[in-house]
Amino acid sequence: MSTPRPLGRLVSLSHVHDPATTPLYPDDPEFRTDIVATIANDGYYLRYIQQGEHTGTHWGAPIHFDADGLAADQLDLDDLLLPAVKIDLRHRCGNDRDYAITIDDLRGWEEKHGRIPDGAAVIAWTGWDAKWGTPEFIGTGESAGHQPGFAVETVEWLLRTGRLGRRGGLGIDTFGPDVGTDDTYSVSKLLYGQHRISLECLANLAELPASGAWVLVGGPLYRDGSGSPATIFAILPG
């Protein structure tokens, strides 16, 4: 007799980490893999992986933008398990790479689904997950570096009204929660300065329901880490 699973269905919200297809944020370290042992020569297979802490699907700890913030290994485990809501903004972002997610976007979501739970991971589905592995993820020509993100006043509202609770965070399928043209990273600085985390370069958001799921952030907890490449699981309602 099989043992019943205590959780609902699991969905991976992470892209496969692959140097051939993983887009790199401008000026980030090279992502490479080197084979250092083979079964034929050594009796086992082993690779040396070199990548930045924010390569591919990853999460960021407060210290990433707040010098006094907590590092990855200093967070509580509860910071990495959050109720999730998905805001489908593909219709807004499809023709506007600079779209800034508004308070009205979130209020419109709440009119359909109820109040965003306190301490939630508020995840924006911009449609960028479908661009993964293509030049369109980063953009080409005049569109290079342009990506949608959260407006500063929207994140201020989430914090002020308690919707991000004492933990909470933002999630998005782009390189990060900031609009790509904001080279001051206003949203990131605001978020991390308030002891919140960010989930970035998310995948498979079509599988995530608008509400009722949880997200679990997995991956190595580096000492003094600014975050980590991650396998982020969605735990769907049973």
PDB file of C-alpha atoms in Angstrom:
ATOM      1  CA  MET A   1       0.000   0.000   0.000  1.00  0.00           C
ATOM      2  CA  SER A   2       1.416   3.384  -0.966  1.00  0.00           C
ATOM      3  CA  THR A   3       1.736   6.097   1.639  1.00  0.00           C
ATOM      4  CA  PRO A   4      -0.500   9.084   0.870  1.00  0.00           C
ATOM      5  CA  ARG A   5       1.312  12.326   0.161  1.00  0.00           C
ATOM      6  CA  PRO A   6       0.688  14.992   2.798  1.00  0.00           C
ATOM      7  CA  LEU A   7       0.781  17.828   0.263  1.00  0.00           C
ATOM      8  CA  GLY A   8      -0.982  18.792  -2.933  1.00  0.00           C
ATOM      9  CA  ARG A   9       0.589  18.471  -6.359  1.00  0.00           C
ATOM     10  CA  LEU A  10       4.083  19.899  -6.804  1.00  0.00           C
ATOM     11  CA  VAL A  11       5.029  22.069  -9.768  1.00  0.00           C
ATOM     12  CA  SER A  12       8.517  23.366 -10.492  1.00  0.00           C
ATOM     13  CA  LEU A  13       8.637  27.106 -11.111  1.00  0.00           C
ATOM     14  CA  SER A  14      12.304  26.927 -12.142  1.00  0.00           C
ATOM     15  CA  HIS A  15      13.971  26.851 -15.524  1.00  0.00           C
ATOM     16  CA  VAL A  16      16.637  24.206 -16.115  1.00  0.00           C
ATOM     17  CA  HIS A  17      20.061  25.764 -15.512  1.00  0.00           C
ATOM     18  CA  ASP A  18      21.983  25.350 -18.745  1.00  0.00           C
ATOM     19  CA  PRO A  19      24.833  27.581 -19.979  1.00  0.00           C
ATOM     20  CA  ALA A  20      23.578  27.123 -23.538  1.00  0.00           C
ATOM     21  CA  THR A  21      20.141  28.614 -22.881  1.00  0.00           C
ATOM     22  CA  THR A  22      20.198  30.549 -19.601  1.00  0.00           C
ATOM     23  CA  PRO A  23      20.100  34.329 -20.224  1.00  0.00           C
ATOM     24  CA  LEU A  24      22.563  36.340 -18.165  1.00  0.00           C
ATOM     25  CA  TYR A  25      21.849  39.733 -16.688  1.00  0.00           C
ATOM     26  CA  PRO A  26      24.255  42.297 -18.214  1.00  0.00           C
ATOM     27  CA  ASP A  27      27.702  42.188 -16.555  1.00  0.00           C
ATOM     28  CA  ASP A  28      26.848  39.084 -14.495  1.00  0.00           C
ATOM     29  CA  PRO A  29      29.586  36.417 -14.212  1.00  0.00           C
ATOM     30  CA  GLU A  30      29.944  33.811 -16.913  1.00  0.00           C
ATOM     31  CA  PHE A  31      27.939  30.624 -16.414  1.00  0.00           C
ATOM     32  CA  ARG A  32      29.985  27.559 -17.353  1.00  0.00           C
ATOM     33  CA  THR A  33      30.312  23.903 -16.535  1.00  0.00           C
ATOM     34  CA  ASP A  34      33.522  21.859 -16.744  1.00  0.00           C
ATOM     35  CA  ILE A  35      33.729  18.094 -16.519  1.00  0.00           C
ATOM     36  CA  VAL A  36      36.349  17.199 -13.898  1.00  0.00           C
ATOM     37  CA  ALA A  37      35.726  13.458 -13.615  1.00  0.00           C
ATOM     38  CA  THR A  38      34.211  10.805 -15.869  1.00  0.00           C
ATOM     39  CA  ILE A  39      33.016   7.292 -15.184  1.00  0.00           C
ATOM     40  CA  ALA A  40      35.405   5.969 -17.841  1.00  0.00           C
ATOM     41  CA  ASN A  41      38.483   7.593 -16.271  1.00  0.00           C
ATOM     42  CA  ASP A  42      37.609   8.018 -12.602  1.00  0.00           C
ATOM     43  CA  GLY A  43      34.712   5.693 -11.856  1.00  0.00           C
ATOM     44  CA  TYR A  44      32.294   8.580 -11.260  1.00  0.00           C
ATOM     45  CA  TYR A  45      30.921  11.645 -13.079  1.00  0.00           C
ATOM     46  CA  LEU A  46      31.479  15.145 -11.632  1.00  0.00           C
ATOM     47  CA  ARG A  47      31.322  18.674 -12.986  1.00  0.00           C
ATOM     48  CA  TYR A  48      32.604  22.008 -11.708  1.00  0.00           C
ATOM     49  CA  ILE A  49      29.824  24.628 -11.929  1.00  0.00           C
ATOM     50  CA  GLN A  50      30.649  28.327 -12.104  1.00  0.00           C
ATOM     51  CA  GLN A  51      27.827  30.861 -11.953  1.00  0.00           C
ATOM     52  CA  GLY A  52      26.731  33.949 -10.090  1.00  0.00           C
ATOM     53  CA  GLU A  53      24.345  33.722  -7.154  1.00  0.00           C
ATOM     54  CA  HIS A  54      21.632  35.311  -9.304  1.00  0.00           C
ATOM     55  CA  THR A  55      21.978  33.161 -12.417  1.00  0.00           C
ATOM     56  CA  GLY A  56      18.875  31.541 -13.882  1.00  0.00           C
ATOM     57  CA  THR A  57      15.874  30.983 -11.657  1.00  0.00           C
ATOM     58  CA  HIS A  58      16.964  32.324  -8.284  1.00  0.00           C
ATOM     59  CA  TRP A  59      15.976  34.162  -5.149  1.00  0.00           C
ATOM     60  CA  GLY A  60      17.461  37.195  -3.468  1.00  0.00           C
ATOM     61  CA  ALA A  61      18.071  37.816   0.235  1.00  0.00           C
ATOM     62  CA  PRO A  62      17.805  41.281   1.842  1.00  0.00           C
ATOM     63  CA  ILE A  63      21.596  41.791   1.835  1.00  0.00           C
ATOM     64  CA  HIS A  64      21.479  41.831  -1.981  1.00  0.00           C
ATOM     65  CA  PHE A  65      20.441  45.507  -1.877  1.00  0.00           C
ATOM     66  CA  ASP A  66      20.600  46.360   1.839  1.00  0.00           C
ATOM     67  CA  ALA A  67      24.038  46.403   3.449  1.00  0.00           C
ATOM     68  CA  ASP A  68      22.407  45.869   6.864  1.00  0.00           C
ATOM     69  CA  GLY A  69      20.024  43.189   5.607  1.00  0.00           C
ATOM     70  CA  LEU A  70      20.108  39.497   6.412  1.00  0.00           C
ATOM     71  CA  ALA A  71      22.128  37.129   4.267  1.00  0.00           C
ATOM     72  CA  ALA A  72      20.727  33.918   2.835  1.00  0.00           C
ATOM     73  CA  ASP A  73      21.933  31.776   5.723  1.00  0.00           C
ATOM     74  CA  GLN A  74      20.482  34.183   8.326  1.00  0.00           C
ATOM     75  CA  LEU A  75      16.857  33.990   7.219  1.00  0.00           C
ATOM     76  CA  ASP A  76      14.303  31.797   8.951  1.00  0.00           C
ATOM     77  CA  LEU A  77      13.000  28.790   7.060  1.00  0.00           C
ATOM     78  CA  ASP A  78       9.547  30.381   7.247  1.00  0.00           C
ATOM     79  CA  ASP A  79      10.858  33.164   5.003  1.00  0.00           C
ATOM     80  CA  LEU A  80      11.180  30.559   2.240  1.00  0.00           C
ATOM     81  CA  LEU A  81       7.675  29.058   2.438  1.00  0.00           C
ATOM     82  CA  LEU A  82       4.989  31.552   1.462  1.00  0.00           C
ATOM     83  CA  PRO A  83       1.375  31.588   0.273  1.00  0.00           C
ATOM     84  CA  ALA A  84       1.362  32.598  -3.383  1.00  0.00           C
ATOM     85  CA  VAL A  85      -0.879  34.676  -5.594  1.00  0.00           C
ATOM     86  CA  LYS A  86      -0.407  35.010  -9.352  1.00  0.00           C
ATOM     87  CA  ILE A  87      -1.287  38.221 -11.142  1.00  0.00           C
ATOM     88  CA  ASP A  88      -1.698  37.517 -14.869  1.00  0.00           C
ATOM     89  CA  LEU A  89      -0.437  40.622 -16.657  1.00  0.00           C
ATOM     90  CA  ARG A  90       0.477  39.143 -20.012  1.00  0.00           C
ATOM     91  CA  HIS A  91      -2.149  41.303 -21.725  1.00  0.00           C
ATOM     92  CA  ARG A  92      -0.512  44.426 -20.247  1.00  0.00           C
ATOM     93  CA  CYS A  93       3.091  43.476 -20.887  1.00  0.00           C
ATOM     94  CA  GLY A  94       2.750  41.836 -24.288  1.00  0.00           C
ATOM     95  CA  ASN A  95       2.932  45.138 -26.157  1.00  0.00           C
ATOM     96  CA  ASP A  96       4.757  47.173 -23.516  1.00  0.00           C
ATOM     97  CA  ARG A  97       8.161  45.976 -22.341  1.00  0.00           C
ATOM     98  CA  ASP A  98       8.275  48.918 -19.913  1.00  0.00           C
ATOM     99  CA  TYR A  99       4.961  48.186 -18.206  1.00  0.00           C
ATOM    100  CA  ALA A 100       4.943  49.065 -14.480  1.00  0.00           C
ATOM    101  CA  ILE A 101       2.478  46.993 -12.458  1.00  0.00           C
ATOM    102  CA  THR A 102      -0.029  49.281 -10.756  1.00  0.00           C
ATOM    103  CA  ILE A 103      -2.064  49.253  -7.564  1.00  0.00           C
ATOM    104  CA  ASP A 104      -5.164  49.053  -9.758  1.00  0.00           C
ATOM    105  CA  ASP A 105      -3.814  45.835 -11.295  1.00  0.00           C
ATOM    106  CA  LEU A 106      -3.685  44.293  -7.830  1.00  0.00           C
ATOM    107  CA  ARG A 107      -7.040  45.706  -6.796  1.00  0.00           C
ATOM    108  CA  GLY A 108      -8.541  44.256  -9.957  1.00  0.00           C
ATOM    109  CA  TRP A 109      -7.119  40.865  -8.996  1.00  0.00           C
ATOM    110  CA  GLU A 110      -8.648  41.202  -5.517  1.00  0.00           C
ATOM    111  CA  GLU A 111     -12.073  41.977  -6.968  1.00  0.00           C
ATOM    112  CA  LYS A 112     -12.001  38.507  -8.561  1.00  0.00           C
ATOM    113  CA  HIS A 113     -10.115  36.469  -5.966  1.00  0.00           C
ATOM    114  CA  GLY A 114     -10.363  38.240  -2.617  1.00  0.00           C
ATOM    115  CA  ARG A 115      -7.753  40.030  -0.574  1.00  0.00           C
ATOM    116  CA  ILE A 116      -4.118  39.103  -1.099  1.00  0.00           C
ATOM    117  CA  PRO A 117      -3.148  37.008   1.967  1.00  0.00           C
ATOM    118  CA  ASP A 118      -0.824  38.644   4.468  1.00  0.00           C
ATOM    119  CA  GLY A 119       2.745  37.516   3.967  1.00  0.00           C
ATOM    120  CA  ALA A 120       2.184  36.381   0.409  1.00  0.00           C
ATOM    121  CA  ALA A 121       4.580  35.995  -2.461  1.00  0.00           C
ATOM    122  CA  VAL A 122       2.934  38.290  -5.011  1.00  0.00           C
ATOM    123  CA  ILE A 123       3.955  36.780  -8.351  1.00  0.00           C
ATOM    124  CA  ALA A 124       3.617  38.690 -11.607  1.00  0.00           C
ATOM    125  CA  TRP A 125       3.127  36.620 -14.753  1.00  0.00           C
ATOM    126  CA  THR A 126       4.316  38.930 -17.506  1.00  0.00           C
ATOM    127  CA  GLY A 127       4.763  36.259 -20.185  1.00  0.00           C
ATOM    128  CA  TRP A 128       8.554  36.531 -20.025  1.00  0.00           C
ATOM    129  CA  ASP A 129       8.835  32.871 -19.035  1.00  0.00           C
ATOM    130  CA  ALA A 130       7.861  32.000 -22.620  1.00  0.00           C
ATOM    131  CA  LYS A 131      10.816  34.057 -23.917  1.00  0.00           C
ATOM    132  CA  TRP A 132      13.390  32.040 -21.941  1.00  0.00           C
ATOM    133  CA  GLY A 133      16.336  30.911 -24.042  1.00  0.00           C
ATOM    134  CA  THR A 134      15.575  33.425 -26.802  1.00  0.00           C
ATOM    135  CA  PRO A 135      17.018  36.895 -27.514  1.00  0.00           C
ATOM    136  CA  GLU A 136      13.630  38.388 -26.628  1.00  0.00           C
ATOM    137  CA  PHE A 137      14.137  37.653 -22.937  1.00  0.00           C
ATOM    138  CA  ILE A 138      16.860  40.298 -22.717  1.00  0.00           C
ATOM    139  CA  GLY A 139      15.658  42.209 -25.763  1.00  0.00           C
ATOM    140  CA  THR A 140      17.467  43.208 -28.906  1.00  0.00           C
ATOM    141  CA  GLY A 141      18.263  46.546 -30.478  1.00  0.00           C
ATOM    142  CA  GLU A 142      16.256  49.365 -28.927  1.00  0.00           C
ATOM    143  CA  SER A 143      14.367  46.885 -26.719  1.00  0.00           C
ATOM    144  CA  ALA A 144      17.544  45.595 -25.031  1.00  0.00           C
ATOM    145  CA  GLY A 145      17.312  45.851 -21.256  1.00  0.00           C
ATOM    146  CA  HIS A 146      13.618  46.669 -21.292  1.00  0.00           C
ATOM    147  CA  GLN A 147      11.426  44.471 -19.113  1.00  0.00           C
ATOM    148  CA  PRO A 148       8.217  44.989 -17.124  1.00  0.00           C
ATOM    149  CA  GLY A 149       8.214  45.162 -13.336  1.00  0.00           C
ATOM    150  CA  PHE A 150       6.445  46.564 -10.303  1.00  0.00           C
ATOM    151  CA  ALA A 151       5.867  50.286  -9.847  1.00  0.00           C
ATOM    152  CA  VAL A 152       7.403  51.654  -6.642  1.00  0.00           C
ATOM    153  CA  GLU A 153       4.056  52.931  -5.365  1.00  0.00           C
ATOM    154  CA  THR A 154       2.578  49.454  -5.856  1.00  0.00           C
ATOM    155  CA  VAL A 155       5.179  47.855  -3.600  1.00  0.00           C
ATOM    156  CA  GLU A 156       4.769  50.688  -1.084  1.00  0.00           C
ATOM    157  CA  TRP A 157       1.032  49.885  -1.035  1.00  0.00           C
ATOM    158  CA  LEU A 158       1.667  46.164  -0.527  1.00  0.00           C
ATOM    159  CA  LEU A 159       3.925  46.943   2.423  1.00  0.00           C
ATOM    160  CA  ARG A 160       1.771  49.682   3.921  1.00  0.00           C
ATOM    161  CA  THR A 161      -1.420  47.604   3.852  1.00  0.00           C
ATOM    162  CA  GLY A 162       0.218  44.500   5.327  1.00  0.00           C
ATOM    163  CA  ARG A 163      -0.262  42.352   2.252  1.00  0.00           C
ATOM    164  CA  LEU A 164       3.413  41.405   2.359  1.00  0.00           C
ATOM    165  CA  GLY A 165       3.096  40.714   6.087  1.00  0.00           C
ATOM    166  CA  ARG A 166       6.263  40.345   8.171  1.00  0.00           C
ATOM    167  CA  ARG A 167       7.823  38.114   5.551  1.00  0.00           C
ATOM    168  CA  GLY A 168       6.344  37.880   2.080  1.00  0.00           C
ATOM    169  CA  GLY A 169       7.993  38.919  -1.134  1.00  0.00           C
ATOM    170  CA  LEU A 170       7.654  39.498  -4.838  1.00  0.00           C
ATOM    171  CA  GLY A 171       8.006  37.033  -7.679  1.00  0.00           C
ATOM    172  CA  ILE A 172       8.296  37.564 -11.414  1.00  0.00           C
ATOM    173  CA  ASP A 173       9.342  35.736 -14.574  1.00  0.00           C
ATOM    174  CA  THR A 174      11.803  38.477 -15.625  1.00  0.00           C
ATOM    175  CA  PHE A 175      15.300  39.219 -14.306  1.00  0.00           C
ATOM    176  CA  GLY A 176      13.833  40.993 -11.256  1.00  0.00           C
ATOM    177  CA  PRO A 177      10.990  43.062  -9.818  1.00  0.00           C
ATOM    178  CA  ASP A 178      12.245  46.402 -11.171  1.00  0.00           C
ATOM    179  CA  VAL A 179      11.195  47.847 -14.494  1.00  0.00           C
ATOM    180  CA  GLY A 180      14.214  47.295 -16.733  1.00  0.00           C
ATOM    181  CA  THR A 181      14.757  50.993 -17.397  1.00  0.00           C
ATOM    182  CA  ASP A 182      15.180  51.740 -13.671  1.00  0.00           C
ATOM    183  CA  ASP A 183      18.936  51.544 -13.211  1.00  0.00           C
ATOM    184  CA  THR A 184      18.564  52.636  -9.560  1.00  0.00           C
ATOM    185  CA  TYR A 185      16.684  49.399  -8.646  1.00  0.00           C
ATOM    186  CA  SER A 186      14.119  51.351  -6.618  1.00  0.00           C
ATOM    187  CA  VAL A 187      11.753  48.444  -6.068  1.00  0.00           C
ATOM    188  CA  SER A 188      14.530  46.028  -5.094  1.00  0.00           C
ATOM    189  CA  LYS A 189      15.970  48.491  -2.578  1.00  0.00           C
ATOM    190  CA  LEU A 190      12.532  49.086  -1.075  1.00  0.00           C
ATOM    191  CA  LEU A 191      11.719  45.376  -0.895  1.00  0.00           C
ATOM    192  CA  TYR A 192      15.014  44.182   0.554  1.00  0.00           C
ATOM    193  CA  GLY A 193      15.159  47.108   2.968  1.00  0.00           C
ATOM    194  CA  GLN A 194      11.943  45.749   4.499  1.00  0.00           C
ATOM    195  CA  HIS A 195      13.303  42.208   5.090  1.00  0.00           C
ATOM    196  CA  ARG A 196      11.508  40.674   2.115  1.00  0.00           C
ATOM    197  CA  ILE A 197      12.755  38.318  -0.593  1.00  0.00           C
ATOM    198  CA  SER A 198      12.436  38.284  -4.369  1.00  0.00           C
ATOM    199  CA  LEU A 199      11.863  35.253  -6.621  1.00  0.00           C
ATOM    200  CA  GLU A 200      13.177  35.880 -10.131  1.00  0.00           C
ATOM    201  CA  CYS A 201      13.254  34.266 -13.566  1.00  0.00           C
ATOM    202  CA  LEU A 202      10.316  32.043 -12.625  1.00  0.00           C
ATOM    203  CA  ALA A 203       9.052  29.379 -15.029  1.00  0.00           C
ATOM    204  CA  ASN A 204       5.880  27.398 -15.722  1.00  0.00           C
ATOM    205  CA  LEU A 205       3.603  30.089 -14.333  1.00  0.00           C
ATOM    206  CA  ALA A 206       0.712  28.723 -16.396  1.00  0.00           C
ATOM    207  CA  GLU A 207       0.665  25.868 -13.865  1.00  0.00           C
ATOM    208  CA  LEU A 208       0.344  28.191 -10.864  1.00  0.00           C
ATOM    209  CA  PRO A 209      -3.254  29.000  -9.876  1.00  0.00           C
ATOM    210  CA  ALA A 210      -4.281  32.569  -9.187  1.00  0.00           C
ATOM    211  CA  SER A 211      -4.586  31.746  -5.476  1.00  0.00           C
ATOM    212  CA  GLY A 212      -4.486  28.868  -3.023  1.00  0.00           C
ATOM    213  CA  ALA A 213      -0.950  27.627  -3.706  1.00  0.00           C
ATOM    214  CA  TRP A 214       2.237  27.993  -1.673  1.00  0.00           C
ATOM    215  CA  VAL A 215       5.790  28.439  -2.901  1.00  0.00           C
ATOM    216  CA  LEU A 216       8.797  26.722  -1.350  1.00  0.00           C
ATOM    217  CA  VAL A 217      12.242  28.088  -2.156  1.00  0.00           C
ATOM    218  CA  GLY A 218      14.961  25.437  -2.327  1.00  0.00           C
ATOM    219  CA  GLY A 219      18.646  25.663  -3.021  1.00  0.00           C
ATOM    220  CA  PRO A 220      21.966  26.047  -1.226  1.00  0.00           C
ATOM    221  CA  LEU A 221      22.126  28.505   1.659  1.00  0.00           C
ATOM    222  CA  TYR A 222      25.478  30.154   1.090  1.00  0.00           C
ATOM    223  CA  ARG A 223      27.218  31.726   4.084  1.00  0.00           C
ATOM    224  CA  ASP A 224      26.783  35.505   3.679  1.00  0.00           C
ATOM    225  CA  GLY A 225      24.912  34.805   0.431  1.00  0.00           C
ATOM    226  CA  SER A 226      22.971  37.439  -1.476  1.00  0.00           C
ATOM    227  CA  GLY A 227      20.646  34.670  -2.613  1.00  0.00           C
ATOM    228  CA  SER A 228      21.040  31.526  -4.649  1.00  0.00           C
ATOM    229  CA  PRO A 229      20.136  29.736  -7.854  1.00  0.00           C
ATOM    230  CA  ALA A 230      17.074  27.813  -6.820  1.00  0.00           C
ATOM    231  CA  THR A 231      14.525  25.153  -7.493  1.00  0.00           C
ATOM    232  CA  ILE A 232      11.306  26.897  -6.508  1.00  0.00           C
ATOM    233  CA  PHE A 233       8.338  24.599  -5.976  1.00  0.00           C
ATOM    234  CA  ALA A 234       4.692  25.504  -6.096  1.00  0.00           C
ATOM    235  CA  ILE A 235       2.579  23.390  -3.759  1.00  0.00           C
ATOM    236  CA  LEU A 236      -0.860  23.310  -5.305  1.00  0.00           C
ATOM    237  CA  PRO A 237      -4.059  22.731  -3.313  1.00  0.00           C
ATOM    238  CA  GLY A 238      -4.796  19.041  -2.853  1.00  0.00           C
TER     239      GLY A 238
END
